[in-house]
Short mmCIF file of C-alpha atoms and ligand atoms in Angstrom, two decimals:
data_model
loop_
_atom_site.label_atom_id
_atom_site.label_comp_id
_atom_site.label_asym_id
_atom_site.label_seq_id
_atom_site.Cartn_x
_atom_site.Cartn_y
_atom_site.Cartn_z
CA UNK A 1472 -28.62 206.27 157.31
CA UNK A 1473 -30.40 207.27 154.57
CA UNK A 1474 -29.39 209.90 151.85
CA UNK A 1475 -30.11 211.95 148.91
CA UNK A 1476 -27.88 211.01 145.91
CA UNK A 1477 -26.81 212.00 142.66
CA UNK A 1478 -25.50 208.53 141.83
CA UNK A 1479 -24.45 208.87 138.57
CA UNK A 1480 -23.46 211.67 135.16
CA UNK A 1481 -26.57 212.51 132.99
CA UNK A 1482 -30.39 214.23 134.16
CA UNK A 1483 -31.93 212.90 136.74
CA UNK A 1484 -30.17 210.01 138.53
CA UNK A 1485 -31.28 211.17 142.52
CA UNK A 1486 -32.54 208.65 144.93
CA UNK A 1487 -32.83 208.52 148.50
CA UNK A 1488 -30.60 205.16 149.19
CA UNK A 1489 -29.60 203.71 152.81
CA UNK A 1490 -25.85 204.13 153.08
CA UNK A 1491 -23.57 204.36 155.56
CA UNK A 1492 -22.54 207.09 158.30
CA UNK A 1493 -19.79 209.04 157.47
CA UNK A 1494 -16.25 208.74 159.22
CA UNK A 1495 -14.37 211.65 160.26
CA UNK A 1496 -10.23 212.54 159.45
CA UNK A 1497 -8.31 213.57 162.37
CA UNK A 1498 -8.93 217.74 161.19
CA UNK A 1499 -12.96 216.95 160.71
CA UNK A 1500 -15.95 216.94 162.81
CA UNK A 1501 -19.22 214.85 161.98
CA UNK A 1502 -22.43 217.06 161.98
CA UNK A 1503 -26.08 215.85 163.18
CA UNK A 1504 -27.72 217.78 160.22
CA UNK A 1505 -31.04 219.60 161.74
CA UNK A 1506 -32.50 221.50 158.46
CA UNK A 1507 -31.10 221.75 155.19
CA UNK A 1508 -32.17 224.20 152.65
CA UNK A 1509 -33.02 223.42 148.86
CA UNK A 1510 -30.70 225.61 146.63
CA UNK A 1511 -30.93 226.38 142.83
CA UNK A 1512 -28.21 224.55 142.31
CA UNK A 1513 -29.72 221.52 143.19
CA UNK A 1514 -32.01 221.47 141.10
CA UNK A 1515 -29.35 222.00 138.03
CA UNK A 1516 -27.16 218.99 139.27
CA UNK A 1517 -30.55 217.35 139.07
CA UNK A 1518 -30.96 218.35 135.26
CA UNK A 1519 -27.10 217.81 135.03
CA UNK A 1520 -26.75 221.84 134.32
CA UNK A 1521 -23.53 222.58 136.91
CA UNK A 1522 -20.77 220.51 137.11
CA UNK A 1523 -20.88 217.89 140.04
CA UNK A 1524 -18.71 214.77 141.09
CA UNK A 1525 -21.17 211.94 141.25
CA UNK A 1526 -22.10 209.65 143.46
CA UNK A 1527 -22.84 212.43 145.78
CA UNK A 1528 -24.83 213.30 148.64
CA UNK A 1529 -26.32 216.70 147.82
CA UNK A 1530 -27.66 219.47 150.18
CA UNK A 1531 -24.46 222.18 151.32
CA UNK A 1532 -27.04 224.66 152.75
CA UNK A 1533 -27.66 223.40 156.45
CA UNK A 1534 -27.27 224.06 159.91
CA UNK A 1535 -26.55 221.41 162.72
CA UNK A 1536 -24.76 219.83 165.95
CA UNK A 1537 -21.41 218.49 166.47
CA UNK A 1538 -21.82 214.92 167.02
CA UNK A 1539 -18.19 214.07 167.09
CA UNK A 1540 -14.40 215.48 166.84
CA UNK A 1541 -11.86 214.38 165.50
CA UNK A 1542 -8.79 214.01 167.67
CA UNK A 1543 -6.44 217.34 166.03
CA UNK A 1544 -9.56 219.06 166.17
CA UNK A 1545 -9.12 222.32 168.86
CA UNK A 1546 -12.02 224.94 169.80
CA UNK A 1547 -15.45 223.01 169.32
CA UNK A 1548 -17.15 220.74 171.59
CA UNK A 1549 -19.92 217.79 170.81
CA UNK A 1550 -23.11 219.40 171.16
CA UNK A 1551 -22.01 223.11 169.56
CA UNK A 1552 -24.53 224.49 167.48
CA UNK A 1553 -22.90 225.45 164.18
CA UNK A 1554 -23.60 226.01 160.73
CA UNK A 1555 -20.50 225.47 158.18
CA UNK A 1556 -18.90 227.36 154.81
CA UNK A 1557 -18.70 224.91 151.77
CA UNK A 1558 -15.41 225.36 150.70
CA UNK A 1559 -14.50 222.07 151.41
CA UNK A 1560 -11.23 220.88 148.76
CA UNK A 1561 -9.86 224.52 148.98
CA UNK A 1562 -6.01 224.11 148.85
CA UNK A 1563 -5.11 227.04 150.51
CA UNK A 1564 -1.43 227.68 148.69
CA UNK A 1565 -2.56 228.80 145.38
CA UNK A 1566 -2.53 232.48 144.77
CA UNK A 1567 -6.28 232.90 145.27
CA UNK A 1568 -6.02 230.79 148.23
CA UNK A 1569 -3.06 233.23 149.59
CA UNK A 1570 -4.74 236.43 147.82
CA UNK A 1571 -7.79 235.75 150.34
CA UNK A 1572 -10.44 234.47 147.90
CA UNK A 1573 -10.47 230.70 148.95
CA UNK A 1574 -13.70 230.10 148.48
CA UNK A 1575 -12.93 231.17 144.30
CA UNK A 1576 -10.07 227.94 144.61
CA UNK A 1577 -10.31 226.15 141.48
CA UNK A 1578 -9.92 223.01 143.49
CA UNK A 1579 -12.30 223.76 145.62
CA UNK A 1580 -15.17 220.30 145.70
CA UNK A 1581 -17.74 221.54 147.73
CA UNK A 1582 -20.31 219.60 149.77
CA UNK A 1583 -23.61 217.97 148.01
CA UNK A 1584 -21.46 218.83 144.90
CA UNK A 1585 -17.63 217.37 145.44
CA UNK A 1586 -17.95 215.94 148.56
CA UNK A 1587 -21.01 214.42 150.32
CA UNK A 1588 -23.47 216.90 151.55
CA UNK A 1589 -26.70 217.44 153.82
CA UNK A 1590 -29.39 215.68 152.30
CA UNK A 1591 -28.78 213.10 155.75
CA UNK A 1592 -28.63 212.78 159.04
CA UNK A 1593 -24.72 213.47 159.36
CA UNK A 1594 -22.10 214.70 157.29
CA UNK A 1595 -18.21 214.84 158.15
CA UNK A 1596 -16.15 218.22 157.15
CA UNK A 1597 -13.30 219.82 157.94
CA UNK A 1598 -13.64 222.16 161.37
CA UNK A 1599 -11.78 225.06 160.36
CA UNK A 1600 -15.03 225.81 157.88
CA UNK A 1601 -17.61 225.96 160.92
CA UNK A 1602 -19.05 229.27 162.11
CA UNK A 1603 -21.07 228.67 165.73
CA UNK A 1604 -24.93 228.80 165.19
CA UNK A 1605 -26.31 231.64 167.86
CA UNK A 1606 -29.25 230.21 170.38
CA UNK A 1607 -31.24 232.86 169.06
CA UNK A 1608 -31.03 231.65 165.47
CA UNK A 1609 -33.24 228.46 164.45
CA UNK A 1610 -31.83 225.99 162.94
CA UNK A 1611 -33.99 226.16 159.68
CA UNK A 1612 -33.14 230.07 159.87
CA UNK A 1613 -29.00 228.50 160.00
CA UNK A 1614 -29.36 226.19 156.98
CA UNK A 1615 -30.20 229.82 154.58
CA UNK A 1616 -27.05 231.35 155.91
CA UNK A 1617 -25.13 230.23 153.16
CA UNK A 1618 -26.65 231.70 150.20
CA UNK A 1619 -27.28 235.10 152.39
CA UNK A 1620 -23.25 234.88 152.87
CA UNK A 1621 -23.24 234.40 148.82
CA UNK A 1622 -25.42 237.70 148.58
CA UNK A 1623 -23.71 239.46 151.77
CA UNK A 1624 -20.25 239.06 149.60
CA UNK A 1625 -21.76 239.75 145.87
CA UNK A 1626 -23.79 243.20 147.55
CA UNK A 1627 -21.82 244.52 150.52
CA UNK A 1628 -18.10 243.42 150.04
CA UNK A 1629 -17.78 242.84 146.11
CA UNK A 1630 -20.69 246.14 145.37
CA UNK A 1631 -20.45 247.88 147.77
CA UNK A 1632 -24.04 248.58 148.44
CA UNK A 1633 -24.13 252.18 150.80
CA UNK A 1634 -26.75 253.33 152.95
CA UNK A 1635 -29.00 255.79 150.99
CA UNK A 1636 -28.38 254.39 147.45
CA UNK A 1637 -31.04 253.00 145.06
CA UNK A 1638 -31.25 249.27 144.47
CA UNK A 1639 -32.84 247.07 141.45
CA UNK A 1640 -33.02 243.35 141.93
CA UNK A 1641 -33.59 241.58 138.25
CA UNK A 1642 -35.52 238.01 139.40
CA UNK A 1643 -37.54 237.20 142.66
CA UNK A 1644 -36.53 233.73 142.90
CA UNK A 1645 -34.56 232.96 146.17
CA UNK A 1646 -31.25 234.59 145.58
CA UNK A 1647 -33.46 237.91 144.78
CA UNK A 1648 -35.53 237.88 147.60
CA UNK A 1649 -32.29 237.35 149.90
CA UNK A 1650 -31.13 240.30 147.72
CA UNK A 1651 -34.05 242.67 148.53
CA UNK A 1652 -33.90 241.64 152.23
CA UNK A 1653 -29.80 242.43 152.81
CA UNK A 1654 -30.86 245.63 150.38
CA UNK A 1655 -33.10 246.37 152.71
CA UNK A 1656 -30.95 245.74 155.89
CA UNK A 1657 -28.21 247.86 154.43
CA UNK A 1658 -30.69 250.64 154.59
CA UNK A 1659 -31.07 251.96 150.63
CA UNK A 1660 -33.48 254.76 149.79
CA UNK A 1661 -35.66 252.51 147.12
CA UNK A 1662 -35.64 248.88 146.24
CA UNK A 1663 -37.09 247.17 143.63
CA UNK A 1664 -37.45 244.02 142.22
CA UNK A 1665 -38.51 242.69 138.85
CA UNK A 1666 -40.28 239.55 137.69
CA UNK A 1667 -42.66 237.91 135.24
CA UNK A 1668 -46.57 237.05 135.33
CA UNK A 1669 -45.79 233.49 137.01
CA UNK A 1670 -43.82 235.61 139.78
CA UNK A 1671 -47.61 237.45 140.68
CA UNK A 1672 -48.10 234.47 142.94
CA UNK A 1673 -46.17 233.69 145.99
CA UNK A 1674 -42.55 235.64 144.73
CA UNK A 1675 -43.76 239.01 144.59
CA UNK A 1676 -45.97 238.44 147.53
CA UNK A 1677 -42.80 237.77 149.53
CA UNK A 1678 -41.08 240.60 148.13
CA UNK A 1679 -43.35 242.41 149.44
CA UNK A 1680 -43.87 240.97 152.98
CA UNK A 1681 -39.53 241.57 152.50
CA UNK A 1682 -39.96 245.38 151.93
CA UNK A 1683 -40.07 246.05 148.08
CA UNK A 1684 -40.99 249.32 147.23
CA UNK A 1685 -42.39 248.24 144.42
CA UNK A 1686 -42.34 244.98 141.90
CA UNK A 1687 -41.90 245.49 138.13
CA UNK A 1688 -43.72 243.05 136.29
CA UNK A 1689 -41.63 242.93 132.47
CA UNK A 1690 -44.66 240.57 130.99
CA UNK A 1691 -46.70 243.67 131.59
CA UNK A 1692 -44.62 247.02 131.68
CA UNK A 1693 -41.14 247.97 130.32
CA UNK A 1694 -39.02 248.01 133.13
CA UNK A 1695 -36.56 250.19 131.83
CA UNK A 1696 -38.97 252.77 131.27
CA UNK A 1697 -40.13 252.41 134.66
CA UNK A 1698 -37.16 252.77 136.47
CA UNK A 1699 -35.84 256.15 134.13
CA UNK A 1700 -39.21 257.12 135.55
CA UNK A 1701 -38.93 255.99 139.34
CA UNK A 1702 -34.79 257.77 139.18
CA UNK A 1703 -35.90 260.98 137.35
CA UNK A 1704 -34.26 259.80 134.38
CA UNK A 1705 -30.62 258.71 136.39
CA UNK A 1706 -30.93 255.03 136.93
CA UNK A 1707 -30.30 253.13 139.75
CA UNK A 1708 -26.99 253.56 141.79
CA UNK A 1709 -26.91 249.46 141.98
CA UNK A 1710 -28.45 246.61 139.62
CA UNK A 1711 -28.59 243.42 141.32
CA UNK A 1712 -28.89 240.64 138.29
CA UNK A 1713 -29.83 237.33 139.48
CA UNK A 1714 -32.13 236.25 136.91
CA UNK A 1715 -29.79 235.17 134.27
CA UNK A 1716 -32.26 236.43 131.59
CA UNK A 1717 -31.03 237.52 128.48
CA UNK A 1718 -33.21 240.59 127.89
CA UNK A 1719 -32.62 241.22 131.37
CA UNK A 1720 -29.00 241.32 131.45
CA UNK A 1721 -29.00 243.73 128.33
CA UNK A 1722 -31.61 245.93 129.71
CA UNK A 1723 -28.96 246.39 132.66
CA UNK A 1724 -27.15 248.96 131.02
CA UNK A 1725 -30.06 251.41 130.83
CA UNK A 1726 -31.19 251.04 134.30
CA UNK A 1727 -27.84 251.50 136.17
CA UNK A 1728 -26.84 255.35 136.17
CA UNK A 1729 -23.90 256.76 134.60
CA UNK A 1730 -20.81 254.94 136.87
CA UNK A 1731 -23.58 252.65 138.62
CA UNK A 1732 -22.53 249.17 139.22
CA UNK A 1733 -24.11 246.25 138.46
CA UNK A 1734 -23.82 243.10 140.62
CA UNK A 1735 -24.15 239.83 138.81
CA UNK A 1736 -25.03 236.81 141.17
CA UNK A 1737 -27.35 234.80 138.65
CA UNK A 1738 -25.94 232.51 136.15
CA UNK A 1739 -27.40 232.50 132.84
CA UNK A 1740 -27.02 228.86 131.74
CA UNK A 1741 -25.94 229.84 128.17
CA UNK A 1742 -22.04 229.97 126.49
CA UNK A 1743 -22.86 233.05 125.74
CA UNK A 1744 -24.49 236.26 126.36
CA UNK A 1745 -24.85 239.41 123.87
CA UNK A 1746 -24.45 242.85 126.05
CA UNK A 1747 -24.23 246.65 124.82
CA UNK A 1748 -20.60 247.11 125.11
CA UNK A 1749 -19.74 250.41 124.16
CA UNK A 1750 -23.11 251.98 126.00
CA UNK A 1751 -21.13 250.23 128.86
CA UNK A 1752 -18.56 252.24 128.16
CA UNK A 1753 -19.62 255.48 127.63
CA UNK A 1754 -21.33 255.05 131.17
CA UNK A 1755 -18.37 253.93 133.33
CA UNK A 1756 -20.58 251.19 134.28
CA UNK A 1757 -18.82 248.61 136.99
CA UNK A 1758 -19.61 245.03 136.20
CA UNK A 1759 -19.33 242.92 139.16
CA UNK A 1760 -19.02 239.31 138.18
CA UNK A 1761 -19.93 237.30 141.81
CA UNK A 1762 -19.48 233.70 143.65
CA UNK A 1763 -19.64 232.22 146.03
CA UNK A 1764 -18.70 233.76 149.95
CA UNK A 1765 -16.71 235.11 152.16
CA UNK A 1766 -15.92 234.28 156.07
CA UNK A 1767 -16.11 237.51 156.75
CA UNK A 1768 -19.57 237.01 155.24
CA UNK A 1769 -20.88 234.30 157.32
CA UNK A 1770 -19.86 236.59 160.33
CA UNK A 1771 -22.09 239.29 158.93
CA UNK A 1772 -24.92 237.23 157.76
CA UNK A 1773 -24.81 235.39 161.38
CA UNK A 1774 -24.48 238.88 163.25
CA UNK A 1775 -27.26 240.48 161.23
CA UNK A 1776 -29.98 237.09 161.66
CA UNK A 1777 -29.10 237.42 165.51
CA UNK A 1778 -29.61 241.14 166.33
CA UNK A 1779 -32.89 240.91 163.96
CA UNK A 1780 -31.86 242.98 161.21
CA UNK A 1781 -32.23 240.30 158.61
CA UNK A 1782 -35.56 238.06 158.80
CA UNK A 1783 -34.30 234.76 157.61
CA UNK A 1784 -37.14 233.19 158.58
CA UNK A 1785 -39.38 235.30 156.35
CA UNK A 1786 -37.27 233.78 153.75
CA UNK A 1787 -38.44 229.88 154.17
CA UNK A 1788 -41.94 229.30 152.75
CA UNK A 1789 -41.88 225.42 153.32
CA UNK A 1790 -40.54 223.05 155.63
CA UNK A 1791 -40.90 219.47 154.77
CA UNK A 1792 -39.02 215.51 156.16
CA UNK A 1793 -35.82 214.42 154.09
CA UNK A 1794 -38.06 212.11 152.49
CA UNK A 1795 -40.58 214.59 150.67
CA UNK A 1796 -37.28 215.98 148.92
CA UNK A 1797 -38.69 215.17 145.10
CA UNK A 1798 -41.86 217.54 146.22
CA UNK A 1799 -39.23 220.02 147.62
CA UNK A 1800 -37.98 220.33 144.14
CA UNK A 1801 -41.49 220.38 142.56
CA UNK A 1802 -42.17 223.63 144.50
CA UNK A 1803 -39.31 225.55 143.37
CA UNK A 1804 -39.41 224.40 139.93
CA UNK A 1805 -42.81 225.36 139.76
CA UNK A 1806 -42.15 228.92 141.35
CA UNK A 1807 -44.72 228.14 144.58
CA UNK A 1808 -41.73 228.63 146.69
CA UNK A 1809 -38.97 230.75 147.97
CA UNK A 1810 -36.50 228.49 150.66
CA UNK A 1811 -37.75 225.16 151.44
CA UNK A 1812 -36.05 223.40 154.00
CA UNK A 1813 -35.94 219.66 154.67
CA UNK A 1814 -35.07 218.15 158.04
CA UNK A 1815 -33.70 214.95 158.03
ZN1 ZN B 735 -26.74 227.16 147.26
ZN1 ZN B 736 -6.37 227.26 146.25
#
């Protein structure tokens, strides 16, 4: 078949190769991958900026059928619909394995980044990670469930985003806009989202089409000016940060209210990042470090997509073959795109 590889350490070093199909353990279940969605993270394995175990298939953002079981394998049937957690490598003895956090294990090798991933037309996992895939959900709409589950866990479980509150998402780029859209679907009194002057294009549009109340563009106005203005002077009850910018991570602590908590899903991509301590402090601000998800998240996500009440589809602004996967990358590097998915 052929695949998507990071075959080697350094930048660059992806290919699409011919290799061959994957075999399945007695506790696994091979996958027929129907769409797989393009994630951030891709693109920093790409420039070797997250850690990775090469040579890997990449791609853990997809949806798919069971092709085949193996033989311990109780519960699932060839043909099942199904879309799958990542949290393959999880060890589930250690005490955040036992503490309920296994997707936090540090030995956790997750697919397209530990293990082979998606960017195929199979992949072999362990069954006791699959969630089934509803008829009523496509499967390009399945293969985005996985970073909503990352933002269902960060904003509803971790958060604790409430009906009625007031919500700030720092960055449109995908993880924003599925921010703004689970904001939205949690039913918050205002929602906003903030970007830059290359974010006028298709980014804000979307947030937009998503339900923004309104877009803060920081190349053009101070946003922490404009959201004393849009509170009455309080600040926002919640501060999503997925932007990982600098400025923007200071600037948090004047736009969250007094005991407001701030829910940090973006990495910044730097050792180090300077905040305003003590003004978090004096403002019993909550600081929410976030990653990755929950099962009880992919339950939600799934349960949300099906009754309507989260438009995954409005999500995906491209759909393109396996093969196109360099101009996949192109897109979202070059901010034309929120979730492109690639069918292999
Ligand atoms: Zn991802
Ligand atoms: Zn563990």
């Amino acid at each position: 078949m052929k695949a998507v590889i990071k075959f080697g350490k350094g930048k660059g070093l992806v290919e699409m190769r011919e290799v061959p199909e994957p075999k399945i353990k007695d506790d696994e279940v091979l996958i027929e991958v129907k769409a797989v969605s393009v994630c951030g993270s891709d693109l920093h394995i790409y420039h070797d900026s997250h850690p990775y175990w090469p040579p890997v298939i990449l791609g853990h953002e997809f949806s798919g059928i069971i092709a085949d079981i193996g033989k311990d394998v109780k519960g699932w049937n060839v043909g099942d619909r199904i879309v799958t957690e990542t949290r393959t490598g999880s060890c589930g003895i250690c005490y955040t394995c036992q503490s309920g956090f296994p997707q936090a294990c540090e030995q956790k090798r997750p697919y397209g980044i530990g293990v082979n991933g998606a960017y195929a037309k199979y992949v072999a996992g362990p069954a006791h990670l699959l969630h089934r895939l509803p008829d009523t959900i496509s499967f390009e709409a399945g293969a985005v469930i996985e970073p909503i589950a990352v933002c269902i866990t960060s904003i509803l479980e971790r958060s604790q985003l409430q009906a009625g509150e007031s919500v700030l998402v720092a960055g449109p780029g995908p993880i924003g806009l599925i921010s703004l859209a689970i904001a939205k679907s949690a039913g918050v009194k205002l929602v906003g989202i903030t970007g830059k002057s290359s974010d006028e294009g298709v980014r804000f549009e979307k947030a937009k089409e998503l339900g923004a109340d309104f877009t803060i563009n920081v190349d053009q106005e101070n946003p922490v000016k404009k959201i004393l203005e849009m509170t009455h002077g309080l600040g926002v009850d919640i501060l999503i940060e997925t932007s990982g910018g600098t400025q923007a991570i200071y600037q948090t602590f004047e736009m969250v209210r007094r005991l407001g908590r701030v829910c940090a899903i973006g990495i910044s991509g730097r050792d180090e990042v300077s905040i305003p301590y003590d003004r978090g402090i004096f403002k019993a601000i909550r600081y929410d470090f976030c990653f990755s998800s929950s099962w009880t998240a992919w339950e939600k996500a799934i349960g949300l997509i099906a009754k309507g009440l989260l438009p995954a589809e409005k999500l995906i602004t491209h759909k393109l073959p396996l093969e196109k996967w360099e101009e996949a990358f192109h897109l979202l590097e070059n901010l034309k795109a929120a979730k492109v998915i690639l069918i292999p």
